[in-house]
Coordinates of C-alpha atoms in Angstrom, one line a residue:
X1 CA 50.8 31.3 82.0
X2 CA 50.2 34.7 80.0
X3 CA 51.9 37.3 81.2
X4 CA 50.9 41.1 80.4
X5 CA 53.8 43.5 80.1
X6 CA 54.4 46.9 79.3
X7 CA 57.4 48.5 77.0
X8 CA 58.3 52.2 76.7
X9 CA 60.5 53.4 73.7
X10 CA 61.4 56.7 72.7
X11 CA 59.9 58.0 69.7
X12 CA 61.6 60.2 66.8
X13 CA 59.1 62.2 65.3
X14 CA 59.2 64.9 62.1
X15 CA 58.0 68.0 62.7
X16 CA 54.6 67.4 61.0
X17 CA 54.3 64.1 62.8
X18 CA 54.4 65.8 66.4
X19 CA 51.7 68.0 65.3
X20 CA 49.8 65.7 64.4
X21 CA 50.2 64.0 68.0
X22 CA 49.7 66.8 69.6
X23 CA 46.1 67.3 67.9
X24 CA 45.3 63.9 68.8
X25 CA 46.2 64.4 72.1
X26 CA 44.2 67.2 73.0
X27 CA 41.2 65.8 71.1
X28 CA 41.4 62.9 73.1
X29 CA 41.4 65.0 76.3
X30 CA 38.4 67.4 74.9
X31 CA 36.7 64.1 74.3
X32 CA 37.2 62.7 77.9
X33 CA 35.8 66.2 79.2
X34 CA 32.5 66.1 76.9
X35 CA 32.0 62.5 78.2
X36 CA 32.1 63.5 81.6
X37 CA 29.8 66.4 81.3
X38 CA 27.5 64.4 79.2
X39 CA 27.9 61.7 82.3
X40 CA 27.3 63.6 85.0
X41 CA 24.5 65.9 83.5
X42 CA 22.1 62.7 83.2
X43 CA 20.3 60.8 85.0
X44 CA 21.6 57.6 86.3
X45 CA 18.5 55.4 84.3
X46 CA 19.7 57.2 81.2
X47 CA 23.3 56.5 81.6
X48 CA 24.7 53.6 79.6
X49 CA 27.8 52.5 77.3
X50 CA 25.5 52.0 74.0
X51 CA 24.4 55.3 74.9
X52 CA 27.9 57.3 75.3
X53 CA 29.0 55.5 72.0
X54 CA 26.1 56.9 70.0
X55 CA 26.9 60.4 71.4
X56 CA 30.9 59.9 70.5
X57 CA 29.9 59.0 67.1
X58 CA 27.6 61.8 66.8
X59 CA 29.7 64.2 68.3
X60 CA 32.8 63.6 65.4
X61 CA 30.6 64.3 62.8
X62 CA 29.0 67.3 64.0
X63 CA 32.7 69.0 65.5
X64 CA 35.1 68.6 63.0
X65 CA 38.2 68.9 65.3
X66 CA 36.9 65.9 66.8
X67 CA 37.8 64.3 63.3
X68 CA 41.7 64.6 64.1
X69 CA 41.4 61.4 66.4
X70 CA 40.9 58.3 64.6
X71 CA 37.8 56.4 65.7
X72 CA 39.2 53.3 67.4
X73 CA 41.0 55.9 69.6
X74 CA 38.3 57.8 70.2
X75 CA 36.3 54.1 71.5
X76 CA 39.1 53.6 73.4
X77 CA 38.9 57.0 75.2
X78 CA 35.2 55.5 76.1
X79 CA 36.0 52.8 77.5
X80 CA 39.1 53.9 79.7
X81 CA 36.6 56.2 81.0
X82 CA 33.8 53.7 81.8
X83 CA 36.7 51.4 83.7
X84 CA 37.6 54.8 86.0
X85 CA 33.8 54.3 87.3
X86 CA 33.7 51.0 87.7
X87 CA 37.3 51.0 89.6
X88 CA 35.5 54.2 91.7
X89 CA 32.3 52.0 92.1
X90 CA 34.8 48.9 93.4
X91 CA 36.4 51.1 95.7
X92 CA 39.8 51.0 94.1
X93 CA 40.0 54.5 92.9
X94 CA 38.4 58.1 93.2
X95 CA 35.8 59.3 90.9
X96 CA 37.1 60.2 87.4
X97 CA 37.2 64.2 87.0
X98 CA 38.1 67.2 84.3
X99 CA 41.2 66.7 82.8
X100 CA 42.8 70.2 82.6
X101 CA 45.1 71.1 79.8
X102 CA 48.0 71.8 81.8
X103 CA 47.7 69.6 84.6
X104 CA 47.0 66.1 82.7
X105 CA 49.5 64.2 80.3
X106 CA 48.6 63.9 76.6
X107 CA 48.0 60.0 75.5
X108 CA 46.3 58.6 72.2
X109 CA 45.2 55.1 72.2
X110 CA 46.0 52.3 69.5
X111 CA 44.1 49.5 70.3
X112 CA 44.5 46.9 68.1
X113 CA 48.0 45.4 67.7
X114 CA 47.5 44.5 64.0
X115 CA 47.8 48.2 63.2
X116 CA 50.7 48.9 64.3
X117 CA 52.9 47.3 61.5
X118 CA 55.9 46.9 63.8
X119 CA 59.4 46.3 61.9
X120 CA 62.4 46.2 63.0
X121 CA 64.8 48.7 60.7
X122 CA 68.4 47.7 62.4
X123 CA 70.2 47.2 65.8
X124 CA 68.8 50.4 67.7
X125 CA 65.7 51.3 65.7
X126 CA 62.4 50.5 64.8
X127 CA 59.5 51.3 62.5
X128 CA 55.6 51.5 63.8
X129 CA 52.3 52.8 62.1
X130 CA 50.0 55.0 63.9
X131 CA 46.2 55.8 62.0
X132 CA 46.7 59.4 61.1
X133 CA 50.1 60.0 61.5
X134 CA 51.9 57.6 59.7
X135 CA 55.2 55.7 60.1
X136 CA 57.2 56.8 62.9
X137 CA 60.9 55.8 64.0
X138 CA 61.2 54.3 67.4
X139 CA 64.4 53.3 69.8
X140 CA 64.5 49.6 69.4
X141 CA 65.5 48.5 72.9
X142 CA 63.9 45.0 73.8
X143 CA 62.9 42.3 71.3
X144 CA 59.1 42.4 70.4
X145 CA 57.4 39.3 69.2
X146 CA 56.4 40.9 65.7
X147 CA 56.6 39.4 62.4
X148 CA 57.3 35.7 62.3
X149 CA 58.1 35.2 66.0
X150 CA 54.5 36.6 66.5
X151 CA 51.6 34.4 67.5
X152 CA 48.5 33.8 69.6
X153 CA 50.0 34.0 73.0
X154 CA 53.1 35.7 72.2
X155 CA 52.3 39.3 70.4
X156 CA 51.8 42.8 70.9
X157 CA 48.4 43.3 71.6
X158 CA 48.2 47.2 71.3
X159 CA 49.7 50.6 72.3
X160 CA 49.5 53.9 73.1
X161 CA 51.3 57.4 72.6
X162 CA 52.6 59.2 75.4
X163 CA 53.9 62.7 75.7
X164 CA 56.2 63.3 78.4
X165 CA 58.0 66.6 79.3
X166 CA 61.1 65.5 77.2
X167 CA 59.2 64.3 74.1
X168 CA 57.0 61.7 72.8
X169 CA 57.3 57.6 73.7
X170 CA 55.2 54.9 72.9
X171 CA 54.3 52.1 75.5
X172 CA 53.6 48.7 73.8
X173 CA 51.5 46.1 75.7
X174 CA 53.3 43.0 75.3
X175 CA 51.7 39.3 75.7
X176 CA 54.0 36.5 76.0
X177 CA 53.4 33.0 77.5
X178 CA 55.9 31.7 80.0
X179 CA 56.1 28.7 82.0
X180 CA 55.1 28.5 85.3
X181 CA 57.9 29.6 87.7
X182 CA 59.5 27.1 89.9
X183 CA 60.0 27.9 93.5
X184 CA 63.0 30.2 94.4
X185 CA 65.8 28.2 96.4
X186 CA 67.7 31.3 97.1
X187 CA 68.2 32.9 100.9
X188 CA 65.7 35.1 102.5
X189 CA 66.5 38.9 103.1
X190 CA 65.0 41.8 104.8
X191 CA 65.6 45.7 103.1
X192 CA 64.9 48.6 104.9
X193 CA 64.5 51.7 102.9
X194 CA 65.9 55.2 104.0
X195 CA 67.3 58.0 102.5
X196 CA 71.1 58.3 103.5
X197 CA 71.0 54.3 102.2
X198 CA 68.5 54.1 99.9
X199 CA 68.4 50.2 100.3
X200 CA 69.7 48.4 103.0
X201 CA 70.0 44.6 103.1
X202 CA 70.2 42.1 106.2
X203 CA 73.3 40.7 105.1
X204 CA 75.3 44.2 105.6
X205 CA 75.1 45.0 101.7
X206 CA 74.0 48.4 100.7
X207 CA 72.3 49.3 97.4
X208 CA 73.4 52.9 97.0
X209 CA 73.2 55.4 93.6
X210 CA 74.8 58.7 92.7
X211 CA 72.4 61.8 92.6
X212 CA 69.8 62.0 89.9
X213 CA 71.2 65.0 88.6
X214 CA 74.8 66.2 88.2
X215 CA 76.2 69.0 89.9
X216 CA 76.0 71.1 86.8
X217 CA 72.2 69.8 85.8
X218 CA 71.5 70.9 89.5
X219 CA 72.9 74.2 89.7
X220 CA 70.9 74.5 86.2
X221 CA 67.6 73.8 87.9
X222 CA 67.8 75.6 90.7
X223 CA 68.7 78.8 88.5
X224 CA 65.9 78.1 86.3
X225 CA 63.4 77.8 89.5
X226 CA 64.7 81.1 90.8
X227 CA 63.8 82.6 87.2
X228 CA 60.7 81.0 87.4
X229 CA 59.9 82.9 90.7
X230 CA 61.1 85.9 89.3
X231 CA 58.9 86.1 86.0
X232 CA 55.8 84.8 87.9
X233 CA 55.9 87.6 90.5
X234 CA 56.2 90.1 87.4
X235 CA 53.1 88.3 85.8
X236 CA 50.1 90.7 86.5
X237 CA 46.8 89.0 88.1
X238 CA 44.5 87.1 85.4
X239 CA 47.6 87.9 82.7
X240 CA 48.5 84.8 80.6
X241 CA 52.1 83.2 80.9
X242 CA 54.6 84.9 78.5
X243 CA 56.5 82.7 76.5
X244 CA 59.4 82.9 78.2
X245 CA 58.0 81.9 81.2
X246 CA 56.3 78.9 79.1
X247 CA 59.8 78.0 77.9
X248 CA 61.4 78.1 81.6
X249 CA 58.5 75.8 82.7
X250 CA 59.4 73.4 80.1
X251 CA 63.1 73.3 80.8
X252 CA 62.2 72.4 84.6
X253 CA 60.1 69.8 83.3
X254 CA 62.7 68.0 81.5
X255 CA 65.3 68.2 83.7
X256 CA 62.6 66.4 86.1
X257 CA 62.0 63.9 83.7
X258 CA 65.6 63.3 83.3
X259 CA 66.2 62.6 87.1
X260 CA 62.9 60.7 86.7
X261 CA 64.1 58.1 83.8
X262 CA 67.8 57.8 85.9
X263 CA 65.7 56.9 89.2
X264 CA 63.6 54.4 87.1
X265 CA 66.6 53.1 85.5
X266 CA 68.3 52.2 88.7
X267 CA 65.2 50.9 90.4
X268 CA 64.8 48.3 87.4
X269 CA 68.2 47.2 87.1
X270 CA 68.3 47.1 91.1
X271 CA 65.1 45.0 91.8
X272 CA 65.9 42.6 89.1
X273 CA 68.9 41.6 90.7
X274 CA 67.4 41.4 94.4
X275 CA 64.5 39.3 92.7
X276 CA 67.1 36.8 91.2
X277 CA 68.9 36.4 94.1
X278 CA 66.4 36.1 96.9
X279 CA 63.7 33.9 97.5
X280 CA 62.0 36.0 100.3
X281 CA 62.0 39.6 100.2
X282 CA 60.9 41.6 103.4
X283 CA 60.1 45.2 103.3
X284 CA 58.0 47.5 106.0
X285 CA 54.4 48.1 105.7
X286 CA 54.6 52.3 105.3
X287 CA 52.3 54.6 104.9
X288 CA 54.4 56.9 102.4
X289 CA 51.2 59.1 102.1
X290 CA 51.2 60.0 105.5
X291 CA 55.0 60.2 106.1
X292 CA 55.0 63.1 103.4
X293 CA 52.6 65.1 104.6
X294 CA 53.3 69.0 105.1
X295 CA 54.0 70.1 108.7
X296 CA 52.6 73.4 107.5
X297 CA 49.8 73.3 110.2
X298 CA 47.0 75.7 110.6
X299 CA 46.8 79.5 111.4
X300 CA 45.7 78.6 114.6
X301 CA 48.2 76.1 115.2
X302 CA 51.2 76.5 113.0
X303 CA 53.5 73.5 112.6
X304 CA 57.2 73.6 113.6
X305 CA 60.5 72.5 111.5
X306 CA 58.3 73.2 108.4
X307 CA 61.2 74.1 106.1
X308 CA 63.4 70.5 107.4
X309 CA 60.1 68.6 106.8
X310 CA 59.6 69.5 103.6
X311 CA 63.2 68.7 102.6
X312 CA 62.5 65.3 104.0
X313 CA 59.1 65.3 102.1
X314 CA 61.3 65.9 98.9
X315 CA 63.8 63.6 99.8
X316 CA 61.5 60.3 100.3
X317 CA 59.4 61.4 97.2
X318 CA 62.4 61.1 95.2
X319 CA 63.5 57.9 96.5
X320 CA 60.0 56.4 95.2
X321 CA 59.9 53.7 97.9
X322 CA 56.2 52.5 96.7
X323 CA 57.4 51.8 93.1
X324 CA 60.6 50.1 94.2
X325 CA 58.2 47.6 96.4
X326 CA 55.9 47.2 93.3
X327 CA 58.7 46.2 91.0
X328 CA 60.1 43.9 93.7
X329 CA 56.7 42.5 93.8
X330 CA 56.0 41.3 90.5
X331 CA 59.8 40.4 89.3
X332 CA 59.8 38.0 92.3
X333 CA 56.7 36.2 91.4
X334 CA 58.2 35.8 88.1
X335 CA 60.9 34.3 89.6
X336 CA 59.0 31.9 92.0
X337 CA 59.6 34.4 95.2
X338 CA 58.0 36.4 97.6
X339 CA 57.5 39.7 98.6
X340 CA 56.5 39.8 102.6
X341 CA 55.4 43.4 104.0
X342 CA 55.7 43.6 107.8
X343 CA 54.9 46.3 110.4
X344 CA 57.4 48.8 110.6
X345 CA 56.6 49.7 114.1
X346 CA 60.4 49.5 116.5
X347 CA 62.2 47.8 113.4
X348 CA 64.8 50.6 113.7
X349 CA 65.0 50.7 117.7
X350 CA 64.7 46.5 118.2
X351 CA 67.9 44.8 118.9
X352 CA 68.1 42.2 116.0
X353 CA 70.3 40.1 118.4
X354 CA 68.5 39.8 121.5
X355 CA 65.0 41.5 120.7
X356 CA 65.1 44.1 123.5
X357 CA 64.0 47.7 122.5
X358 CA 66.0 49.9 125.2
X359 CA 66.4 53.7 125.1
X360 CA 69.6 55.2 123.3
X361 CA 70.4 52.2 121.3
X362 CA 69.9 54.1 118.1
X363 CA 73.0 56.4 119.4
X364 CA 73.4 58.1 115.9
X365 CA 71.3 57.8 112.8
X366 CA 73.7 55.4 110.9
X367 CA 74.8 53.6 114.3
X368 CA 72.9 51.2 116.3
X369 CA 74.5 49.7 120.2
X370 CA 72.3 47.8 121.8
X371 CA 72.2 49.0 125.6
X372 CA 70.8 45.8 127.3
X373 CA 74.0 44.7 129.6
X374 CA 74.0 40.9 128.4
X375 CA 73.7 41.9 124.8
X376 CA 75.9 45.0 123.5
X377 CA 75.4 44.1 119.7
X378 CA 76.7 46.7 117.5
X379 CA 75.8 47.4 113.9
X380 CA 75.0 49.9 111.1
X381 CA 71.3 51.2 111.9
X382 CA 70.0 50.2 108.8
X383 CA 71.3 47.0 108.6
X384 CA 69.9 45.8 112.0
X385 CA 66.3 47.2 110.6
X386 CA 66.9 45.1 107.5
X387 CA 67.6 41.6 110.0
X388 CA 64.7 42.6 112.1
X389 CA 62.2 42.7 109.1
X390 CA 64.0 39.9 107.6
X391 CA 63.0 38.1 110.8
X392 CA 59.4 39.6 110.8
X393 CA 59.0 38.4 107.2
X394 CA 59.8 34.6 108.1
X395 CA 57.4 34.5 111.1
X396 CA 54.8 36.0 108.8
X397 CA 55.3 33.4 106.3
X398 CA 55.6 30.6 109.0
X399 CA 52.7 31.8 110.3
X400 CA 50.1 31.8 107.3
X401 CA 51.7 28.5 105.6
X402 CA 52.5 28.4 101.8
X403 CA 51.9 31.5 99.9
X404 CA 52.8 30.5 96.5
X405 CA 55.2 32.8 96.1
X406 CA 53.0 35.3 94.4
X407 CA 51.5 36.8 97.4
X408 CA 52.3 39.8 99.9
X409 CA 52.0 39.2 104.0
X410 CA 51.0 42.3 106.3
X411 CA 51.0 40.3 109.3
X412 CA 53.5 40.2 112.2
X413 CA 53.7 37.8 115.0
X414 CA 55.6 38.3 117.7
X415 CA 59.1 38.7 117.5
X416 CA 62.3 36.1 118.1
X417 CA 65.5 37.4 117.9
X418 CA 67.5 37.2 114.7
X419 CA 70.1 34.8 114.6
X420 CA 73.6 36.6 114.9

């Protein structure tokens, strides 16, 4: 079967190349906004992909500053915009909107893989070519199907230049042919996601990590955030940001990007190990967006414990539970496994040995002691929840039959106790 994956690598750009890439990124954003205005102002009967293409071609002739964007990248902007509307019409996303200068990420598409001219220079560095920028160096961290290794089924089909807070990156679109995965023969597991224990497995083990930022980096981030607030208060209403405030914004963004990069690295390594070890992985079907809503309330009905809830929301967001499940789903499917989503109700309050939900069983945040007189089961609270999730996942699979190892399940039949 054909597998399409993205591979992200860091670019090393000369100052002139970085300036050219930023010019193209600004032009691509402005072109998106122009197409959006043109599309929304026209009557529905006059909207078409061909008409938009003609307008873009004419605009590149009339507006010289749009000429810095390569023609193929301009066509990619149009295709991306049209796909955004298609996703909206089919109910997969919201309608596309205006892209603000400071609220959007700069990106430039290179649709044709043959234009990249990828060459590996040594163990750590590779070289690629981008239109109107030239040859660029990038970090070689994964073998790419280029040169003699490339064919119709294994190739780099395109790329996108993306600017993050800590510099420019290239995201390659890699197509490979892999054999159909055999059914995974490993054991099953249930995973409870939390804050104190990021991932608690039903077998009694945990997957933990250190703080994403070191102690020194955390202190520096707090110091920069205080400086940001002081400089924002000193700014007059309607006045532009000073260079010092802009530099503070950039420094904060770089530290947060460092934390995110470390978090994604840990998640990739952890989910790969779990997908290789277990055949069926059960997780809770959490509504994370609802869980991280603010408790501020309204003027008439103000919320309670707003600061505590805000801290919990930040902790949940930092763990990125949804991204962990997304990684598990495609990695398990590649190895013949399956990820099963079950209802989260009472998974932390039910005893995994007897199946009873008794008041006061959750003695502390980390300790579960069943209050059923005939049971008395004791375990870590997160481990007990993982056992409940594992059993519910098994019930869901058996209730629906063979799932083929590639789909998620969101059904939870009646409970049956987990084997102690």
